[in-house]
CSV table of C-alpha atoms in Angstrom, one decimal:
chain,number,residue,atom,x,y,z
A,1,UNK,CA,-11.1,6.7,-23.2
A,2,UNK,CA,-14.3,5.5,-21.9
A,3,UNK,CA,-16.3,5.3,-18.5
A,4,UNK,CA,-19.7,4.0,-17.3
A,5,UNK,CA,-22.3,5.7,-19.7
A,6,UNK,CA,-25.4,4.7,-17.1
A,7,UNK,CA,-27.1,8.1,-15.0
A,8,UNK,CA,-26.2,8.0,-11.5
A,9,UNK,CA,-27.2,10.3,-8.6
A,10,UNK,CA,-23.4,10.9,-7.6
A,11,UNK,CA,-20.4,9.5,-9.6
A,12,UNK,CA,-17.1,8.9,-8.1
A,13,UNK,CA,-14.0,9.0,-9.7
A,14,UNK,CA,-11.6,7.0,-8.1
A,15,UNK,CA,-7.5,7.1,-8.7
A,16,UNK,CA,-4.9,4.3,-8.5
A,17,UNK,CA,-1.9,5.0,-9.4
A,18,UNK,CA,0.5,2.3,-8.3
A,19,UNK,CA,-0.1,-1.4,-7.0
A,20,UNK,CA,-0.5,-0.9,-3.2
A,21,UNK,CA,-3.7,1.4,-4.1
A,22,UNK,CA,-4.7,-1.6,-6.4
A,23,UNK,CA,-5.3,-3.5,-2.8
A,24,UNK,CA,-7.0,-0.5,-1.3
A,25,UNK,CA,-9.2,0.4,-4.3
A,26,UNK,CA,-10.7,-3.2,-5.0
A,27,UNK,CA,-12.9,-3.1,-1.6
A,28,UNK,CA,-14.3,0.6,-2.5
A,29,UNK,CA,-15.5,-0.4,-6.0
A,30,UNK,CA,-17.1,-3.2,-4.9
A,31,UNK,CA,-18.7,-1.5,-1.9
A,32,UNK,CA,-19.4,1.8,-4.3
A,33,UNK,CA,-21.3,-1.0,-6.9
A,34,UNK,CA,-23.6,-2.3,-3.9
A,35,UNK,CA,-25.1,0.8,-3.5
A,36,UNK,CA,-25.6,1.8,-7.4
A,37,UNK,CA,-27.4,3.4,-8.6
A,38,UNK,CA,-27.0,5.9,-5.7
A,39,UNK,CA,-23.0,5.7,-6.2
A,40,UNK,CA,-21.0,5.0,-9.7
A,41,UNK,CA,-17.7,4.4,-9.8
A,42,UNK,CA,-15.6,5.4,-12.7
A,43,UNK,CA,-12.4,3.7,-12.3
A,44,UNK,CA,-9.4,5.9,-13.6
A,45,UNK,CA,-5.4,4.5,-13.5
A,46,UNK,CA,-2.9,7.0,-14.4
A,47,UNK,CA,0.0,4.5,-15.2
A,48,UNK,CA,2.9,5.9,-12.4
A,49,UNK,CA,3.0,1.8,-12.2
A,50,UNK,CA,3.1,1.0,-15.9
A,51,UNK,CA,4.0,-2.8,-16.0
A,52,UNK,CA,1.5,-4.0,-17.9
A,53,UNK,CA,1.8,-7.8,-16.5
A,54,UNK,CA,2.2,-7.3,-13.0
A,55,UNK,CA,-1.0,-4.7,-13.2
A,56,UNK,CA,-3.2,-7.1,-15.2
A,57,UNK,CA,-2.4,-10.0,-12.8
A,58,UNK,CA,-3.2,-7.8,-9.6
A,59,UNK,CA,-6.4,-6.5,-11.1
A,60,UNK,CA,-7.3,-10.3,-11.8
A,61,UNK,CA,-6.2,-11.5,-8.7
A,62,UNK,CA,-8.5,-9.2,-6.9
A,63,UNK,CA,-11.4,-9.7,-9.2
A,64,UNK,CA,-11.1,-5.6,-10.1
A,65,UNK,CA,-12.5,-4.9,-13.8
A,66,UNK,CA,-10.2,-3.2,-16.1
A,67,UNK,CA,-9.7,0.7,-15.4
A,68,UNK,CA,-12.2,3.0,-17.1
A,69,UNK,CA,-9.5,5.3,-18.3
A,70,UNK,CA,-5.6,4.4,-18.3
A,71,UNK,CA,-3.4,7.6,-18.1
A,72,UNK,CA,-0.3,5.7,-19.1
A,73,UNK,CA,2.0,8.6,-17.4
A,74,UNK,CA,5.0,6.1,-16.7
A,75,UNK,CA,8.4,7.0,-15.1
A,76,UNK,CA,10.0,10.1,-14.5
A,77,UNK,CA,11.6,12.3,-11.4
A,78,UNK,CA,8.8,12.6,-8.9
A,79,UNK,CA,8.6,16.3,-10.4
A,80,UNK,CA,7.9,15.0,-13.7
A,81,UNK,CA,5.5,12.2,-13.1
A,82,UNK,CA,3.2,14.8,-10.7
A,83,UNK,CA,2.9,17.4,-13.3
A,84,UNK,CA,2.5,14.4,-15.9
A,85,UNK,CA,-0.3,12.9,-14.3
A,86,UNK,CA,-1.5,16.4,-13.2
A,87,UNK,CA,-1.7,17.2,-17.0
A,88,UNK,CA,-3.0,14.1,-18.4
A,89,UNK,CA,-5.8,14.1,-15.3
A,90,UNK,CA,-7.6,17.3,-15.8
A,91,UNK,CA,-9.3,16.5,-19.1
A,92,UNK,CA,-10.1,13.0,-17.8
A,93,UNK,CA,-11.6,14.7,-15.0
A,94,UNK,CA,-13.7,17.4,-17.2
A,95,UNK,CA,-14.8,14.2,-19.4
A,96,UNK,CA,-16.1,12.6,-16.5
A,97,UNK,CA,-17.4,15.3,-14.5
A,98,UNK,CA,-17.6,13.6,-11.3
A,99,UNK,CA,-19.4,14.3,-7.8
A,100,UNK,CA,-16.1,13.7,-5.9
A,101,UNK,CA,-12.4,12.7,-7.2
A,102,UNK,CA,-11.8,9.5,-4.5
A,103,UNK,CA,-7.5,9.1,-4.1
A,104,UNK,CA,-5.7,6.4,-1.8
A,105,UNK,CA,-2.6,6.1,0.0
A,106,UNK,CA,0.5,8.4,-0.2
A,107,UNK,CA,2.2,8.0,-4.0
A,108,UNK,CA,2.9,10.9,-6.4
A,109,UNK,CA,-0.8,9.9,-8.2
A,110,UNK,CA,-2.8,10.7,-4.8
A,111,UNK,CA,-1.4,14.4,-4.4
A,112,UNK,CA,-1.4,15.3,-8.2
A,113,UNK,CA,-4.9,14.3,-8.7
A,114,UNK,CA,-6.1,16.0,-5.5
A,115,UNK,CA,-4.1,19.6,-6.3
A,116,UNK,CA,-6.1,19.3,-9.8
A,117,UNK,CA,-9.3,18.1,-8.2
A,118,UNK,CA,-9.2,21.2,-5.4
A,119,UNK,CA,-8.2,23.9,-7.7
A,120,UNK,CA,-11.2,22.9,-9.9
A,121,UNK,CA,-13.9,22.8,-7.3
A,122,UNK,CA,-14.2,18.9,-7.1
A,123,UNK,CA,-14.3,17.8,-3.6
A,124,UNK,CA,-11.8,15.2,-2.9
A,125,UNK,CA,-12.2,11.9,-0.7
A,126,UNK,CA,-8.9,10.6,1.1
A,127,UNK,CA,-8.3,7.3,2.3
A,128,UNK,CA,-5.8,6.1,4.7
A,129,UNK,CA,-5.6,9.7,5.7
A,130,UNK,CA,-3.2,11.2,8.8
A,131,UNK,CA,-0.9,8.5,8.7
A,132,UNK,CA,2.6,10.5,9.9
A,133,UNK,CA,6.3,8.9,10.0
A,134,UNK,CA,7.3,12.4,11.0
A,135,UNK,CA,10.3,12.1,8.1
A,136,UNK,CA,9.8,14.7,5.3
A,137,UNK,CA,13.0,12.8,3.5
A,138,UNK,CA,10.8,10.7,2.6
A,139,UNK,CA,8.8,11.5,-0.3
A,140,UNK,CA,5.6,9.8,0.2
A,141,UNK,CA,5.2,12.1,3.4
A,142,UNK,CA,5.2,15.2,1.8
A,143,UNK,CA,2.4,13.5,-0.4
A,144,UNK,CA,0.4,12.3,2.5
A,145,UNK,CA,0.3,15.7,4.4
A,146,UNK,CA,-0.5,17.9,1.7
A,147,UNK,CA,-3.1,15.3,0.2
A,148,UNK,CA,-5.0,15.6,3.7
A,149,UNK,CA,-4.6,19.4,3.5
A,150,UNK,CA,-6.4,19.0,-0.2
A,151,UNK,CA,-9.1,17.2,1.0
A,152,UNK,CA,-12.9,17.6,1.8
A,153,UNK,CA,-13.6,14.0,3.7
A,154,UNK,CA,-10.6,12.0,5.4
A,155,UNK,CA,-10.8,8.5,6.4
A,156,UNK,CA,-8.4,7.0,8.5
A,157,UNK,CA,-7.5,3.6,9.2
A,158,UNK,CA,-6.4,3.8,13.2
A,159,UNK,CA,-8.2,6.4,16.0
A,160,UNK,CA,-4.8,8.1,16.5
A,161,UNK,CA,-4.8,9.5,12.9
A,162,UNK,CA,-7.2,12.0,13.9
A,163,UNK,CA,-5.5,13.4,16.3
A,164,UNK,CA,-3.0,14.1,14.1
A,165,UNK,CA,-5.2,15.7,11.5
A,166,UNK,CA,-6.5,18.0,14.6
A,167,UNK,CA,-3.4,19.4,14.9
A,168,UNK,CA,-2.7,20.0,11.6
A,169,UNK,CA,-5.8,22.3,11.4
A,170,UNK,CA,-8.4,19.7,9.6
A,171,UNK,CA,-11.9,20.1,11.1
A,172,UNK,CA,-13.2,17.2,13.0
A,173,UNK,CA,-16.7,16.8,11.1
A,174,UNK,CA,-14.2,16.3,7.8
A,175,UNK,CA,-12.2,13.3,9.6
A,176,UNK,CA,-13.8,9.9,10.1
A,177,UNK,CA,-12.6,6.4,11.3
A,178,UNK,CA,-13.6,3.7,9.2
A,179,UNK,CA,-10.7,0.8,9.6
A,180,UNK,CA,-8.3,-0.8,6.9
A,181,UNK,CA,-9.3,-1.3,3.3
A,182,UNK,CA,-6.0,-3.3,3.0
A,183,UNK,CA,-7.4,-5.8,5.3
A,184,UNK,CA,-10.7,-6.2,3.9
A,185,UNK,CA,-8.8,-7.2,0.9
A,186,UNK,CA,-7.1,-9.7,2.7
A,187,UNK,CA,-9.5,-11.2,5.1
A,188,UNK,CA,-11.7,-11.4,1.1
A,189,UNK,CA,-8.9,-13.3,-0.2
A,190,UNK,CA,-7.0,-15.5,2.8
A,191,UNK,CA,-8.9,-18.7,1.5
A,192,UNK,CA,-7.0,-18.2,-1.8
A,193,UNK,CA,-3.8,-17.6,-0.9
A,194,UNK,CA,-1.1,-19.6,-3.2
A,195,UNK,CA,1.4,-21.6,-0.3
A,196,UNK,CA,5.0,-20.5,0.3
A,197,UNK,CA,5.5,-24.2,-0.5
A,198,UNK,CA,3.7,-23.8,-4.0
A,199,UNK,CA,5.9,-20.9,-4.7
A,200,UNK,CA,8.9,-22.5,-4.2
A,201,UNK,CA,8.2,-25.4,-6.2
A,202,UNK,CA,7.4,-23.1,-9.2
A,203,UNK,CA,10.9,-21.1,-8.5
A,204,UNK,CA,13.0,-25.1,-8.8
A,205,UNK,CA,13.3,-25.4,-5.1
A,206,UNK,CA,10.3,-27.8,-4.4
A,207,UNK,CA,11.7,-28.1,-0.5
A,208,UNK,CA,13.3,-24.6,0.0
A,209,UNK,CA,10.5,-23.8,2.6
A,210,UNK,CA,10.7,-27.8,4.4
A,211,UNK,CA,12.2,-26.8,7.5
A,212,UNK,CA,11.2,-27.0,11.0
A,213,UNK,CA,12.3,-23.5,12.1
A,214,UNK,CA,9.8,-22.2,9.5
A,215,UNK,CA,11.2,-19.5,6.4
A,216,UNK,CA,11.8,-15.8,7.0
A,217,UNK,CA,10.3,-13.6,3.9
A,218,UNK,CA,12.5,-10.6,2.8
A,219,UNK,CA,11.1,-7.1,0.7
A,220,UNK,CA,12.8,-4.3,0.4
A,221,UNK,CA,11.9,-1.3,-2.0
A,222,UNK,CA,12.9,2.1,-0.3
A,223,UNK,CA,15.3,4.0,-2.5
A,224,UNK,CA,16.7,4.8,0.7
A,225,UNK,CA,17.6,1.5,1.4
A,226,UNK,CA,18.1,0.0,-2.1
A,227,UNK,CA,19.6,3.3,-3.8
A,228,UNK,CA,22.7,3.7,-1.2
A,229,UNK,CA,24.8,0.7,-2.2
A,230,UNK,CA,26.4,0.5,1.5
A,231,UNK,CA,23.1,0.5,3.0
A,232,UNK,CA,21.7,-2.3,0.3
A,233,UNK,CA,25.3,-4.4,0.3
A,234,UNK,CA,24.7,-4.1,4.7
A,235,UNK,CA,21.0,-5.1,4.2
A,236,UNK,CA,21.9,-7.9,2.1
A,237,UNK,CA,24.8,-9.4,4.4
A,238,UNK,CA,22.3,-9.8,7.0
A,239,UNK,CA,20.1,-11.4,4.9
A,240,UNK,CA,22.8,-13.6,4.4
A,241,UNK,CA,23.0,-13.8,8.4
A,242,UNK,CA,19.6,-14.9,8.4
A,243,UNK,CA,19.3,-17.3,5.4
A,244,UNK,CA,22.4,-19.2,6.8
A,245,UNK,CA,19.7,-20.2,9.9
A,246,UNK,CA,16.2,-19.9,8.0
A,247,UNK,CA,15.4,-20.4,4.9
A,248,UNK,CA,15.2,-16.7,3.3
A,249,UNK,CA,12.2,-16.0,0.8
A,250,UNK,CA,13.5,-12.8,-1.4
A,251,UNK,CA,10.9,-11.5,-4.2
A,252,UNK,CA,12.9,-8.9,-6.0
A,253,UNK,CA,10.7,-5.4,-6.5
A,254,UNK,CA,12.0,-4.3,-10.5
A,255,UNK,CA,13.9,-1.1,-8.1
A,256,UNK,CA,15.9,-4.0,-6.2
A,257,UNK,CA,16.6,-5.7,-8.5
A,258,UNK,CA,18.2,-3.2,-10.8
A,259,UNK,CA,20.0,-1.5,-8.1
A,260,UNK,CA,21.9,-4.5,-6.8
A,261,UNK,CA,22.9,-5.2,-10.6
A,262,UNK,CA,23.9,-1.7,-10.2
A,263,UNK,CA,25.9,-1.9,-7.7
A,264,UNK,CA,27.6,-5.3,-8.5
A,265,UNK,CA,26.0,-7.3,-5.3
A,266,UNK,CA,24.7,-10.0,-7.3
A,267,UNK,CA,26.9,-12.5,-5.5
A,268,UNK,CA,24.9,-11.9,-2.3
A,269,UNK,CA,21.9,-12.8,-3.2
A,270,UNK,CA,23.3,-16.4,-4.8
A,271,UNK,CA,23.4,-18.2,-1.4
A,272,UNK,CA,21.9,-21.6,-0.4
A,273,UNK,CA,19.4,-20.2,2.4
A,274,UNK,CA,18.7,-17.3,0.2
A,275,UNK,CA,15.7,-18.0,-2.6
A,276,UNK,CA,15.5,-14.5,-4.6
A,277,UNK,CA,12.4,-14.7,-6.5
A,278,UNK,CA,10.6,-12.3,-9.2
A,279,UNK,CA,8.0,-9.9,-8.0
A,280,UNK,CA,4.9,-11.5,-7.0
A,281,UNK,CA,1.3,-11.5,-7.6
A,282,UNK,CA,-1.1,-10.3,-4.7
A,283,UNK,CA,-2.2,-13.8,-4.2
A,284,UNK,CA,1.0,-15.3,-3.5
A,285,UNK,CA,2.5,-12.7,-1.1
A,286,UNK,CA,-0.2,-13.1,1.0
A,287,UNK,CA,0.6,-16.4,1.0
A,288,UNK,CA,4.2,-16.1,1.7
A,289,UNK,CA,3.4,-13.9,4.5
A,290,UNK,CA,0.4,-16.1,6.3
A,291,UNK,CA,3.3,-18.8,6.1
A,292,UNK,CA,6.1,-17.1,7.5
A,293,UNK,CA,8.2,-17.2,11.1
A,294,UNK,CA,8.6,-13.8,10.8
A,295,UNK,CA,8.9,-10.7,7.8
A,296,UNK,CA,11.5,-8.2,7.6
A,297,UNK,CA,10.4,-5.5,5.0
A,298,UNK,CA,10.4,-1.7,4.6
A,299,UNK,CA,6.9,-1.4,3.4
A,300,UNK,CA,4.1,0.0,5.2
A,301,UNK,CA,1.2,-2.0,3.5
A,302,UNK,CA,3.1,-5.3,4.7
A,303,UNK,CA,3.5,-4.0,8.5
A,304,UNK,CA,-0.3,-4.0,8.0
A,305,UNK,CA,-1.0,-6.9,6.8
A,306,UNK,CA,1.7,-8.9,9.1
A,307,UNK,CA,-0.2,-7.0,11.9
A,308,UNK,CA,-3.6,-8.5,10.3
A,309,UNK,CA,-2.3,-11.9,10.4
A,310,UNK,CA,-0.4,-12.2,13.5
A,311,UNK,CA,3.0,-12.7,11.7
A,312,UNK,CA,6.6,-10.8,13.9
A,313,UNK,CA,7.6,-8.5,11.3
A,314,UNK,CA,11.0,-6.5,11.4
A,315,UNK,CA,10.6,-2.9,9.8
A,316,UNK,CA,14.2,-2.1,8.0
A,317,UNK,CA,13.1,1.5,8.7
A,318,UNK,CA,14.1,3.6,11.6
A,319,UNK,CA,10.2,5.1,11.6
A,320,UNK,CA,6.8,4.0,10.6
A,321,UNK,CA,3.5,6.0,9.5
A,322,UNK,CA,1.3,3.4,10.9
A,323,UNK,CA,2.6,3.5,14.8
A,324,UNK,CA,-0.7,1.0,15.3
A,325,UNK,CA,1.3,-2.0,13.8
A,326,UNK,CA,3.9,-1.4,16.9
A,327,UNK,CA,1.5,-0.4,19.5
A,328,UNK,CA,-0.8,-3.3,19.3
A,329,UNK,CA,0.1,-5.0,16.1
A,330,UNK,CA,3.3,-7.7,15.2
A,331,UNK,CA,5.5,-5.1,14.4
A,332,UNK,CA,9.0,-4.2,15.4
A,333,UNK,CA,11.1,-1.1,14.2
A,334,UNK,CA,14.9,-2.0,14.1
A,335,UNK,CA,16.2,0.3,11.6
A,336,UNK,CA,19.2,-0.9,9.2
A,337,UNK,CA,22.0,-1.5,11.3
A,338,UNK,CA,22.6,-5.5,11.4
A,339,UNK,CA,23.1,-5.5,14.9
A,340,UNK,CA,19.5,-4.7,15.9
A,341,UNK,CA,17.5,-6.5,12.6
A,342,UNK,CA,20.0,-9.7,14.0
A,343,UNK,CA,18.8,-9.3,17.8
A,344,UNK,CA,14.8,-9.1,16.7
A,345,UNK,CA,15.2,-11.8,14.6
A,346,UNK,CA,17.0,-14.0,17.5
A,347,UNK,CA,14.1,-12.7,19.4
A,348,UNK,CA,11.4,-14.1,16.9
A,349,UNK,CA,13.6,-17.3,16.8
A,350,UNK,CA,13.2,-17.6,20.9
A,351,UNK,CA,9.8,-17.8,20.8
A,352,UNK,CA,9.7,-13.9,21.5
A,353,UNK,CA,8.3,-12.2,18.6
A,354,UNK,CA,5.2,-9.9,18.5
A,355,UNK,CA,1.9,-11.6,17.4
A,356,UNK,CA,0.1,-8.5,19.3
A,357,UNK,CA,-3.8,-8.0,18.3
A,358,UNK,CA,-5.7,-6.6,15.1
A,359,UNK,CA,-6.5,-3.4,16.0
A,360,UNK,CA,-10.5,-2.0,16.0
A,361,UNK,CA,-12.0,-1.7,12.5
A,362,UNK,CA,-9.8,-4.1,10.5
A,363,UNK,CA,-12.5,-6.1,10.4
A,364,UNK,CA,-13.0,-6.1,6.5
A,365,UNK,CA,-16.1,-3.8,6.6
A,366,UNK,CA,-14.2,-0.3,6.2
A,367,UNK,CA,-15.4,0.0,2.7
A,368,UNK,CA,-18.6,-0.5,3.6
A,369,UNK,CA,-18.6,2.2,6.2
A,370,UNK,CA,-17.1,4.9,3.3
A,371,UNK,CA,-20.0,4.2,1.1
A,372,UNK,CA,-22.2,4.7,3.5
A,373,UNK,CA,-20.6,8.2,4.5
A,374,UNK,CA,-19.7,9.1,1.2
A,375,UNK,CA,-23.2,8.7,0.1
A,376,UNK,CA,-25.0,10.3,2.8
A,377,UNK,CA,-22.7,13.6,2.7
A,378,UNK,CA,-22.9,13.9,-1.1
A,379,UNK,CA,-26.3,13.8,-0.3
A,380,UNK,CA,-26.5,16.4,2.3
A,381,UNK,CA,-24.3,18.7,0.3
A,382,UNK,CA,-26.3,18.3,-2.8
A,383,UNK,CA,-29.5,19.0,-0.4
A,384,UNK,CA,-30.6,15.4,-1.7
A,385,UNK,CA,-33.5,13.4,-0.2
A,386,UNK,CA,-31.4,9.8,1.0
């Protein structure tokens, strides 16, 4: 275990836990070194993602240095891995001895690391706080609220948000509106985006995504809709729907891909529209995405960035915690039934689909404005001179 030896007024430690936050995190650091020696960041991954390749090429691909400290928790139940990464954490944390524990996001490595942080007196910093889909089935929300009830200073990504924490009894001088790390990670990296057309060449179809009505891209990762095999088998004949009329680009997530073994739905997938592809690197889904006629996907992060980039994207959700992707963004809720994905994608295929507008703040400065905030209320609270 190691960690940046230099002195440092205020030293942050900051938590990723799983790949998303990999996207968030890379904009803080940076933004965190520009002000050193004011501001130290200690880097600290407690392993809930654990593949070692797919980590290494996402830290490379956004020019992130190698974690600090590596907890190397890896699977479990979602009780196990919190009190895993709660256990492993603390003595990291006493090691370290930081001014502020910094989290991101809504996985089971944001709320463990918080709960430890409060109960030890460490103030805790939340980004891409308030975001609600109002569903507690889902277990990222119980993450979410509870991590904003944990935590000292909340930044949100869209105005609404604090509105939200208002009523949920957060005080308004701990909630501030800086924008959408996620897009100043991709507005930093658009120019280096690997082509949809690259992609397919690598998979053995060189001219999957030649075709003049453009490609649809496909993700899917929600155990509930990859764990319930007649939800996943329904999902997957419309995909079969669509690839039979656009070219279908289908990276598998490792979750997808076992459950459709799983569940004996192989056969779905092996369809000449449909080109089922390993999981990617950050580089070349934001390629696939800037390419594409339209996204359907059941992640939040891509409803972002679709939204960033002006690309229709169908939600396979029947909610979202980021209602700004639908209310001035690309986005589209349709749920899982095949009727409705079927009639938004027609729509998209009309000429219909939502391009919408990027909302205020996603401007690729928001880690810049947390710094700056961060900085200036560690210094007020340590009764420094800025």
């Amino acid at each position: 275990m190691s960690h940046p030896s230099s002195p440092a007024a205020h030293r942050i430690l900051c938590v990723v836990g799983a790949r998303p936050n990999f996207m968030k995190m890379a904009p803080i650091i940076a933004a965190f070194d520009a002000l050193a020696p004011q501001l130290s960041a200690v880097l600290l991954h407690t392993g809930q993602h654990y593949d070692v390749a797919m980590n290494h090429q996402y830290f490379s691909a956004l020019g992130m240095r190698a974690p600090d400290i590596n907890l190397e928790v890896g699977s479990g139940s979602h009780a196990q891995q919190t009190a895993e990464v709660m256990r492993r954490f603390e003595p990291a944390m006493d090691e370290v001895k930081p001014s502020a524990v910094l989290v991101v996001g809504d996985v089971n490595s944001t709320l463990a690391c918080a709960l430890v942080a409060c109960k030890r007196g460490i103030p805790v910093v939340h980004v891409e706080a308030g975001l609600r889909s109002y569903d507690r089935t889902m277990p990222e929300e119980i993450n979410r609220v509870l991590t904003d009830q944990l935590s000292d200073l909340l930044f949100t990504t869209e105005s609404s948000a604090r509105e939200q924490l208002l009523r949920e009894g957060i005080e308004g001088d701990r909630i501030h509106f800086v924008g959408n790390v996620m897009i100043d990670t991709l507005l930093s990296n658009l120019d280096r985006a690997v082509p949809a057309s690259t992609v397919a060449a690598l998979a053995g179809r060189p001219h999957f995504t030649d075709n003049e009505q453009g490609y649809a891209l496909l993700t899917l990762h929600r155990p509930a809709n990859v764990d319930d095999p007649a939800i996943l088998r329904s999902l997957l004949e419309t995909a079969r729907l669509i690839g039979n009329r656009t070219p279908l680009l289908f990276p598998l997530h490792p979750r997808t891909r076992a459950m459709i073994e799983r569940a004996g739905l192989q056969s779905l997938i092996d369809h000449p529209g449909i080109l089922a592809l390993p999981p990617m690197g950050y580089l070349e889904m934001l390629g696939l995405m800037r390419g594409a006629r339209v996204v359907l996907t059941d992640s939040g992060g891509v409803q972002e960035e679709t939204t960033a980039l002006s690309v229709p994207c169908i939600t396979l959700r029947e909610n979202t915690e980021r209602p700004i992707t639908v209310e001035q963004g690309s986005n589209t809720i349709a749920g899982v039934e095949p009727s409705a994905i079927m009639a938004a994608y027609n729509k998209v295929l009309a000429g219909g689909g939502k391009t919408g507008r990027v909302p205020l703040f996603w401007d690729g400065q928001a880690a810049g404005r947390i710094a700056h905030i961060l900085l200036r209320w560690l210094q007020e609270r340590a009764g420094d001179q800025p």
